């Protein structure tokens, strides 16, 4: 079976799995306990905090562990607007955010906040002019994802951060779940105030993530209780998961540039093969190394249904997905692709191919060959049905 759905989740790296097992067996103490087992667990958590901080160009005191990207996004967005709503009630995001951001803004809109949803161009990128035009005296938060989970387009985070320096009361949140450990981002250079990440997108365990919060930023915590994570996120820390996140981070940072260049070469070869052999194929998103994540490929086959293509490829032992895993069972057209200007026919016929550390060049070639087999067959079936 060829697994090419790494944007949904990744298999745990063997070295991470070994660490998880060791921590579960040997370091099962509560990090809040005063005895040696507790102290040992606390040290692991603090070591992991340093690893994540270093990867983001942050300080350990600015890293707070969560249950994953969704909680980190909610903690940042809801925490910021509730803390700073006295400054204003206008918040800004984009039309192509992950549901764990987009749905939070819809919720806040119902709570009385005024929301601006920025449009995107044909590759899924916002225009800085649109953002600047949307700013008002009431604006308190801008939230923009780094890498789009469906099409891989990279947003100009550093340019946005520099621009927002002109608005000192506006805070800047970045959903970096799809980019952390793959495409470097310095929170200092990008002037980011809050950033979310998740372990299971980079071959770490599920159920653990982190939120970076710049030192001077205050947020109202979502969870109240024992005061763990400096009072920002109560609840006993998931020590094995946190250690696994740190180990996955270290592994991801090794040979990162080389791996991304390799993925880009495979991506270009895959697209060329498909475009040469199949008709009526659309490639969605920015395909350049500078503007698009090399590990995500999004294709549309107008006239077909995404689910049919996904299952047809599964019968060929190739696993891919359609849009975000969080909404893939929803038959509606992808909100992201619709925002990019695609027709409903094109948006409901898209599949996403996404690579990870275990992906080999032959996997990408075999995926292309599988598409070349199943697409003509499906087109023929469609013709017969129309008759």
Short mmCIF file of C-alpha atoms in Angstrom, two decimals:
data_model
loop_
_atom_site.label_atom_id
_atom_site.label_comp_id
_atom_site.label_asym_id
_atom_site.label_seq_id
_atom_site.Cartn_x
_atom_site.Cartn_y
_atom_site.Cartn_z
CA UNK A 1 0.00 0.00 0.00
CA UNK A 2 1.36 3.42 -1.00
CA UNK A 3 0.47 6.08 1.57
CA UNK A 4 0.21 9.58 0.08
CA UNK A 5 -2.13 11.25 2.56
CA UNK A 6 0.49 12.79 4.84
CA UNK A 7 -1.30 16.14 5.06
CA UNK A 8 -4.13 14.38 6.89
CA UNK A 9 -1.77 12.57 9.24
CA UNK A 10 1.61 10.89 9.14
CA UNK A 11 2.85 7.50 10.33
CA UNK A 12 4.85 7.78 13.53
CA UNK A 13 8.59 7.73 12.84
CA UNK A 14 10.24 4.55 14.24
CA UNK A 15 12.60 6.60 16.41
CA UNK A 16 9.64 8.56 17.79
CA UNK A 17 7.79 5.32 18.48
CA UNK A 18 10.80 3.98 20.40
CA UNK A 19 10.91 7.16 22.49
CA UNK A 20 7.16 7.00 23.18
CA UNK A 21 7.48 3.44 24.43
CA UNK A 22 10.48 4.26 26.61
CA UNK A 23 8.76 7.28 28.19
CA UNK A 24 5.51 5.39 28.82
CA UNK A 25 7.39 2.54 30.49
CA UNK A 26 10.07 4.45 32.39
CA UNK A 27 8.85 8.01 32.91
CA UNK A 28 5.21 7.64 33.90
CA UNK A 29 5.29 10.14 36.76
CA UNK A 30 3.11 13.24 36.86
CA UNK A 31 5.28 16.29 35.98
CA UNK A 32 3.63 18.16 38.86
CA UNK A 33 4.69 15.57 41.45
CA UNK A 34 7.62 16.33 43.77
CA UNK A 35 9.18 12.85 43.81
CA UNK A 36 11.93 11.68 41.44
CA UNK A 37 9.57 10.22 38.83
CA UNK A 38 7.70 13.51 38.70
CA UNK A 39 10.91 15.52 38.43
CA UNK A 40 12.12 13.22 35.65
CA UNK A 41 8.87 13.74 33.72
CA UNK A 42 9.07 17.52 34.25
CA UNK A 43 12.61 17.58 32.85
CA UNK A 44 11.43 15.79 29.72
CA UNK A 45 8.67 18.35 29.24
CA UNK A 46 11.07 21.27 29.69
CA UNK A 47 13.63 19.74 27.32
CA UNK A 48 10.88 19.38 24.71
CA UNK A 49 9.86 22.99 25.27
CA UNK A 50 13.42 24.07 24.43
CA UNK A 51 13.46 21.97 21.25
CA UNK A 52 10.19 23.45 19.94
CA UNK A 53 11.25 26.97 20.93
CA UNK A 54 14.54 26.65 19.07
CA UNK A 55 12.76 25.43 15.94
CA UNK A 56 10.58 28.56 15.96
CA UNK A 57 13.27 31.05 17.03
CA UNK A 58 11.35 31.58 20.27
CA UNK A 59 12.11 31.17 23.98
CA UNK A 60 10.97 28.14 26.03
CA UNK A 61 8.77 30.39 28.17
CA UNK A 62 6.73 31.21 25.06
CA UNK A 63 5.79 27.58 24.27
CA UNK A 64 2.64 25.98 25.71
CA UNK A 65 1.74 22.36 25.01
CA UNK A 66 -1.79 21.47 23.89
CA UNK A 67 -3.75 18.45 22.69
CA UNK A 68 -3.10 19.40 19.05
CA UNK A 69 -3.53 22.04 16.36
CA UNK A 70 -7.27 22.54 16.85
CA UNK A 71 -6.89 23.37 20.53
CA UNK A 72 -3.89 25.59 19.82
CA UNK A 73 -5.85 27.52 17.18
CA UNK A 74 -8.86 27.92 19.48
CA UNK A 75 -6.67 28.88 22.41
CA UNK A 76 -4.92 31.57 20.37
CA UNK A 77 -7.92 33.06 18.56
CA UNK A 78 -10.57 32.89 21.24
CA UNK A 79 -8.07 33.67 23.97
CA UNK A 80 -6.80 36.79 22.20
CA UNK A 81 -10.18 38.25 21.23
CA UNK A 82 -11.63 37.69 24.70
CA UNK A 83 -8.57 39.27 26.32
CA UNK A 84 -8.35 42.29 24.01
CA UNK A 85 -11.95 42.93 22.96
CA UNK A 86 -11.83 46.19 24.92
CA UNK A 87 -9.55 47.52 22.14
CA UNK A 88 -12.05 46.71 19.41
CA UNK A 89 -14.23 43.94 17.97
CA UNK A 90 -12.95 43.64 14.40
CA UNK A 91 -10.98 40.51 13.44
CA UNK A 92 -9.55 39.36 10.10
CA UNK A 93 -8.88 35.96 8.56
CA UNK A 94 -8.94 34.42 5.06
CA UNK A 95 -11.39 32.37 3.03
CA UNK A 96 -8.99 29.42 2.85
CA UNK A 97 -8.28 28.67 6.51
CA UNK A 98 -8.51 25.23 8.09
CA UNK A 99 -11.90 24.55 9.77
CA UNK A 100 -10.28 24.83 13.22
CA UNK A 101 -9.67 28.50 12.41
CA UNK A 102 -12.48 29.33 9.98
CA UNK A 103 -15.24 27.88 12.18
CA UNK A 104 -13.89 29.77 15.21
CA UNK A 105 -14.30 33.04 13.32
CA UNK A 106 -17.87 32.08 12.37
CA UNK A 107 -18.52 31.37 16.06
CA UNK A 108 -17.03 34.73 17.09
CA UNK A 109 -19.11 36.49 14.44
CA UNK A 110 -22.21 35.11 16.15
CA UNK A 111 -20.85 36.47 19.44
CA UNK A 112 -20.89 40.01 18.07
CA UNK A 113 -17.43 40.37 16.52
CA UNK A 114 -17.12 41.91 13.08
CA UNK A 115 -15.16 39.55 10.80
CA UNK A 116 -13.45 40.27 7.48
CA UNK A 117 -12.77 37.16 5.37
CA UNK A 118 -10.02 38.07 2.92
CA UNK A 119 -10.35 36.75 -0.64
CA UNK A 120 -7.53 34.89 -2.39
CA UNK A 121 -6.21 34.80 -5.95
CA UNK A 122 -6.31 31.84 -8.33
CA UNK A 123 -3.50 30.02 -6.48
CA UNK A 124 -5.00 30.63 -3.03
CA UNK A 125 -2.85 33.52 -1.82
CA UNK A 126 -4.09 36.72 -0.20
CA UNK A 127 -3.14 40.18 -1.42
CA UNK A 128 -1.40 42.44 1.11
CA UNK A 129 -3.31 45.40 -0.33
CA UNK A 130 -6.60 43.68 0.58
CA UNK A 131 -5.36 43.12 4.12
CA UNK A 132 -4.25 46.72 4.53
CA UNK A 133 -7.55 47.95 3.12
CA UNK A 134 -9.46 45.80 5.61
CA UNK A 135 -7.68 47.25 8.67
CA UNK A 136 -9.72 49.59 10.90
CA UNK A 137 -9.27 51.30 14.25
CA UNK A 138 -11.29 48.44 15.74
CA UNK A 139 -9.06 45.62 14.41
CA UNK A 140 -7.44 43.51 17.13
CA UNK A 141 -6.47 40.23 15.41
CA UNK A 142 -5.29 38.93 12.04
CA UNK A 143 -5.09 35.14 11.57
CA UNK A 144 -3.47 33.70 8.42
CA UNK A 145 -2.25 30.14 7.87
CA UNK A 146 1.32 29.53 6.70
CA UNK A 147 0.78 26.59 4.32
CA UNK A 148 -2.66 25.70 3.01
CA UNK A 149 -3.58 22.15 3.93
CA UNK A 150 -5.47 21.45 0.69
CA UNK A 151 -3.38 23.02 -2.09
CA UNK A 152 -0.07 23.78 -0.37
CA UNK A 153 0.06 27.49 -1.21
CA UNK A 154 2.40 29.42 1.10
CA UNK A 155 1.13 32.73 2.44
CA UNK A 156 3.52 35.73 2.73
CA UNK A 157 3.75 35.52 6.51
CA UNK A 158 6.89 37.63 6.92
CA UNK A 159 5.49 40.40 4.71
CA UNK A 160 2.23 40.37 6.66
CA UNK A 161 4.07 40.54 9.98
CA UNK A 162 6.19 43.49 8.87
CA UNK A 163 3.10 45.30 7.57
CA UNK A 164 1.22 44.75 10.83
CA UNK A 165 4.00 46.51 12.76
CA UNK A 166 2.24 49.70 11.64
CA UNK A 167 -0.74 48.65 13.80
CA UNK A 168 0.63 48.14 17.34
CA UNK A 169 -2.68 47.06 18.87
CA UNK A 170 -3.26 44.32 16.27
CA UNK A 171 -2.06 40.81 17.11
CA UNK A 172 -0.96 38.30 14.46
CA UNK A 173 -1.76 34.57 14.66
CA UNK A 174 -0.40 31.94 12.28
CA UNK A 175 -1.68 28.39 11.84
CA UNK A 176 1.56 26.56 11.05
CA UNK A 177 0.21 23.03 11.43
CA UNK A 178 1.00 22.12 7.80
CA UNK A 179 4.41 23.82 7.71
CA UNK A 180 6.06 23.19 11.08
CA UNK A 181 9.10 20.97 10.66
CA UNK A 182 8.98 21.34 6.88
CA UNK A 183 9.17 25.00 5.87
CA UNK A 184 11.14 27.14 8.36
CA UNK A 185 9.49 30.18 9.90
CA UNK A 186 11.08 32.46 12.48
CA UNK A 187 8.44 34.01 14.71
CA UNK A 188 10.89 36.85 15.43
CA UNK A 189 11.52 37.75 11.80
CA UNK A 190 7.85 37.36 10.88
CA UNK A 191 6.70 39.43 13.89
CA UNK A 192 4.24 36.68 14.84
CA UNK A 193 2.38 36.97 18.15
CA UNK A 194 0.85 33.48 18.25
CA UNK A 195 1.52 30.30 16.26
CA UNK A 196 -0.10 26.86 16.32
CA UNK A 197 1.45 23.48 15.50
CA UNK A 198 0.69 19.77 15.79
CA UNK A 199 2.89 16.68 16.18
CA UNK A 200 1.02 14.22 13.99
CA UNK A 201 1.69 16.22 10.82
CA UNK A 202 5.44 15.58 11.07
CA UNK A 203 5.57 11.90 12.07
CA UNK A 204 4.92 12.50 15.75
CA UNK A 205 2.04 11.12 17.82
CA UNK A 206 -1.57 12.27 17.65
CA UNK A 207 -3.08 14.17 20.54
CA UNK A 208 -0.29 16.66 21.15
CA UNK A 209 0.56 20.09 19.77
CA UNK A 210 1.83 23.44 20.92
CA UNK A 211 1.05 27.12 20.89
CA UNK A 212 3.70 29.81 20.71
CA UNK A 213 2.66 33.03 22.46
CA UNK A 214 4.93 36.06 22.39
CA UNK A 215 5.90 37.00 25.96
CA UNK A 216 3.94 40.24 26.10
CA UNK A 217 0.74 38.64 24.75
CA UNK A 218 -1.94 37.70 27.27
CA UNK A 219 -4.76 35.28 26.49
CA UNK A 220 -7.67 33.96 28.48
CA UNK A 221 -7.13 30.19 28.88
CA UNK A 222 -9.77 27.80 27.58
CA UNK A 223 -9.13 25.25 30.34
CA UNK A 224 -9.17 26.11 34.03
CA UNK A 225 -7.88 23.75 36.71
CA UNK A 226 -4.53 22.77 38.08
CA UNK A 227 -2.59 25.64 36.52
CA UNK A 228 -0.24 23.56 34.39
CA UNK A 229 1.63 25.21 31.50
CA UNK A 230 2.06 28.39 33.56
CA UNK A 231 -1.70 28.58 34.01
CA UNK A 232 -2.28 28.79 30.27
CA UNK A 233 -3.48 25.21 29.78
CA UNK A 234 -4.57 23.25 32.83
CA UNK A 235 -4.48 19.46 32.79
CA UNK A 236 -1.76 16.87 33.37
CA UNK A 237 0.76 17.15 30.54
CA UNK A 238 0.92 14.35 27.97
CA UNK A 239 4.58 13.58 28.70
CA UNK A 240 5.05 10.80 26.10
CA UNK A 241 3.32 12.89 23.44
CA UNK A 242 5.33 16.00 24.26
CA UNK A 243 8.58 14.03 24.16
CA UNK A 244 7.44 12.55 20.85
CA UNK A 245 6.77 16.01 19.43
CA UNK A 246 10.29 17.08 20.38
CA UNK A 247 11.84 13.98 18.84
CA UNK A 248 9.81 14.42 15.65
CA UNK A 249 10.95 18.05 15.50
CA UNK A 250 14.62 17.08 15.78
CA UNK A 251 14.23 14.42 13.06
CA UNK A 252 12.30 16.78 10.77
CA UNK A 253 14.99 19.44 11.01
CA UNK A 254 17.70 17.02 9.84
CA UNK A 255 18.23 17.44 6.09
CA UNK A 256 15.08 19.55 5.81
CA UNK A 257 16.20 21.60 2.78
CA UNK A 258 17.45 18.53 0.93
CA UNK A 259 14.17 16.72 1.55
CA UNK A 260 12.06 19.64 0.34
CA UNK A 261 14.11 19.98 -2.86
CA UNK A 262 13.69 16.27 -3.46
CA UNK A 263 9.92 16.51 -2.98
CA UNK A 264 9.79 19.42 -5.43
CA UNK A 265 11.58 17.36 -8.10
CA UNK A 266 9.18 14.45 -7.59
CA UNK A 267 6.22 16.83 -7.64
CA UNK A 268 7.30 18.35 -10.96
CA UNK A 269 7.86 14.90 -12.47
CA UNK A 270 4.45 13.72 -11.25
CA UNK A 271 2.63 16.74 -12.68
CA UNK A 272 4.41 16.48 -16.02
CA UNK A 273 3.56 12.78 -16.29
CA UNK A 274 -0.12 13.39 -15.52
CA UNK A 275 -0.46 16.39 -17.81
CA UNK A 276 1.25 14.52 -20.68
CA UNK A 277 -0.90 11.40 -20.39
CA UNK A 278 -4.32 12.62 -19.25
CA UNK A 279 -6.74 15.19 -20.64
CA UNK A 280 -8.82 17.75 -18.76
CA UNK A 281 -6.62 17.78 -15.65
CA UNK A 282 -6.26 20.91 -13.51
CA UNK A 283 -3.35 21.48 -11.13
CA UNK A 284 -4.45 23.68 -8.22
CA UNK A 285 -2.30 26.02 -6.13
CA UNK A 286 1.16 27.51 -6.57
CA UNK A 287 3.55 24.94 -8.05
CA UNK A 288 6.79 26.89 -7.55
CA UNK A 289 9.22 25.97 -4.77
CA UNK A 290 9.06 29.53 -3.46
CA UNK A 291 5.28 29.80 -3.46
CA UNK A 292 4.00 26.30 -2.82
CA UNK A 293 4.74 23.50 -0.38
CA UNK A 294 6.62 20.84 -2.37
CA UNK A 295 4.99 18.00 -0.45
CA UNK A 296 1.37 18.81 -1.44
CA UNK A 297 -0.17 18.30 -4.90
CA UNK A 298 -3.82 19.09 -5.63
CA UNK A 299 -5.46 17.99 -8.87
CA UNK A 300 -8.98 18.35 -10.28
CA UNK A 301 -10.60 16.03 -12.82
CA UNK A 302 -13.76 17.97 -13.84
CA UNK A 303 -16.77 15.76 -14.32
CA UNK A 304 -15.69 13.16 -11.78
CA UNK A 305 -16.31 12.93 -8.05
CA UNK A 306 -13.46 13.13 -5.57
CA UNK A 307 -14.73 10.18 -3.54
CA UNK A 308 -14.89 7.96 -6.62
CA UNK A 309 -11.30 8.81 -7.52
CA UNK A 310 -10.09 8.25 -3.96
CA UNK A 311 -11.68 4.78 -3.81
CA UNK A 312 -10.53 3.88 -7.33
CA UNK A 313 -6.95 4.68 -6.35
CA UNK A 314 -7.36 2.72 -3.14
CA UNK A 315 -8.26 -0.30 -5.27
CA UNK A 316 -4.88 0.30 -6.94
CA UNK A 317 -3.27 0.28 -3.46
CA UNK A 318 -2.66 4.05 -3.45
CA UNK A 319 -4.05 6.15 -0.57
CA UNK A 320 -4.78 9.85 -1.22
CA UNK A 321 -7.52 12.19 -0.02
CA UNK A 322 -10.03 14.78 -1.09
CA UNK A 323 -9.79 18.23 0.59
CA UNK A 324 -9.22 18.48 4.35
CA UNK A 325 -9.52 15.25 6.31
CA UNK A 326 -11.69 17.18 8.78
CA UNK A 327 -14.31 17.79 6.08
CA UNK A 328 -13.63 15.04 3.51
CA UNK A 329 -16.91 13.24 4.30
CA UNK A 330 -18.82 16.42 3.44
CA UNK A 331 -19.98 16.20 -0.16
CA UNK A 332 -19.99 19.96 -0.68
CA UNK A 333 -17.38 21.57 -2.91
CA UNK A 334 -14.12 22.45 -1.20
CA UNK A 335 -14.42 25.93 0.33
CA UNK A 336 -10.74 26.51 -0.43
CA UNK A 337 -11.01 25.64 -4.13
CA UNK A 338 -14.23 27.62 -4.50
CA UNK A 339 -12.50 30.65 -2.96
CA UNK A 340 -9.75 30.25 -5.59
CA UNK A 341 -12.37 30.62 -8.33
CA UNK A 342 -12.84 26.99 -9.33
CA UNK A 343 -16.25 25.88 -10.54
CA UNK A 344 -18.28 23.46 -8.43
CA UNK A 345 -17.53 20.77 -11.01
CA UNK A 346 -13.78 21.28 -10.61
CA UNK A 347 -13.91 21.78 -6.85
CA UNK A 348 -15.84 18.55 -6.25
CA UNK A 349 -13.46 16.51 -8.41
CA UNK A 350 -10.18 17.28 -6.65
CA UNK A 351 -7.77 14.93 -4.94
CA UNK A 352 -4.76 15.72 -2.76
CA UNK A 353 -1.48 13.82 -2.95
CA UNK A 354 0.81 14.57 -0.01
CA UNK A 355 4.26 13.23 0.80
CA UNK A 356 6.12 12.41 4.01
CA UNK A 357 9.51 11.15 5.16
CA UNK A 358 8.70 7.56 4.15
CA UNK A 359 7.66 8.54 0.59
CA UNK A 360 9.94 7.31 -2.17
CA UNK A 361 10.19 8.50 -5.76
CA UNK A 362 8.71 5.22 -6.99
CA UNK A 363 5.60 5.87 -4.87
CA UNK A 364 4.96 9.10 -6.77
CA UNK A 365 5.57 7.40 -10.12
CA UNK A 366 3.24 4.53 -9.20
CA UNK A 367 0.56 7.01 -8.15
CA UNK A 368 0.79 8.72 -11.53
CA UNK A 369 0.57 5.37 -13.32
CA UNK A 370 -2.45 4.41 -11.21
CA UNK A 371 -4.22 7.63 -12.18
CA UNK A 372 -3.42 6.95 -15.82
CA UNK A 373 -5.20 3.61 -15.45
CA UNK A 374 -8.26 4.59 -13.42
CA UNK A 375 -9.17 7.97 -14.93
CA UNK A 376 -9.78 6.73 -18.53
CA UNK A 377 -11.78 3.79 -17.15
CA UNK A 378 -13.94 6.09 -15.06
CA UNK A 379 -14.41 8.45 -17.99
CA UNK A 380 -15.56 5.52 -20.13
CA UNK A 381 -18.06 4.44 -17.46
CA UNK A 382 -19.40 7.99 -17.30
CA UNK A 383 -19.89 8.08 -21.07
CA UNK A 384 -21.82 4.80 -20.99
CA UNK A 385 -24.05 6.08 -18.18
CA UNK A 386 -24.80 9.29 -20.08
CA UNK A 387 -25.98 7.21 -23.07
#
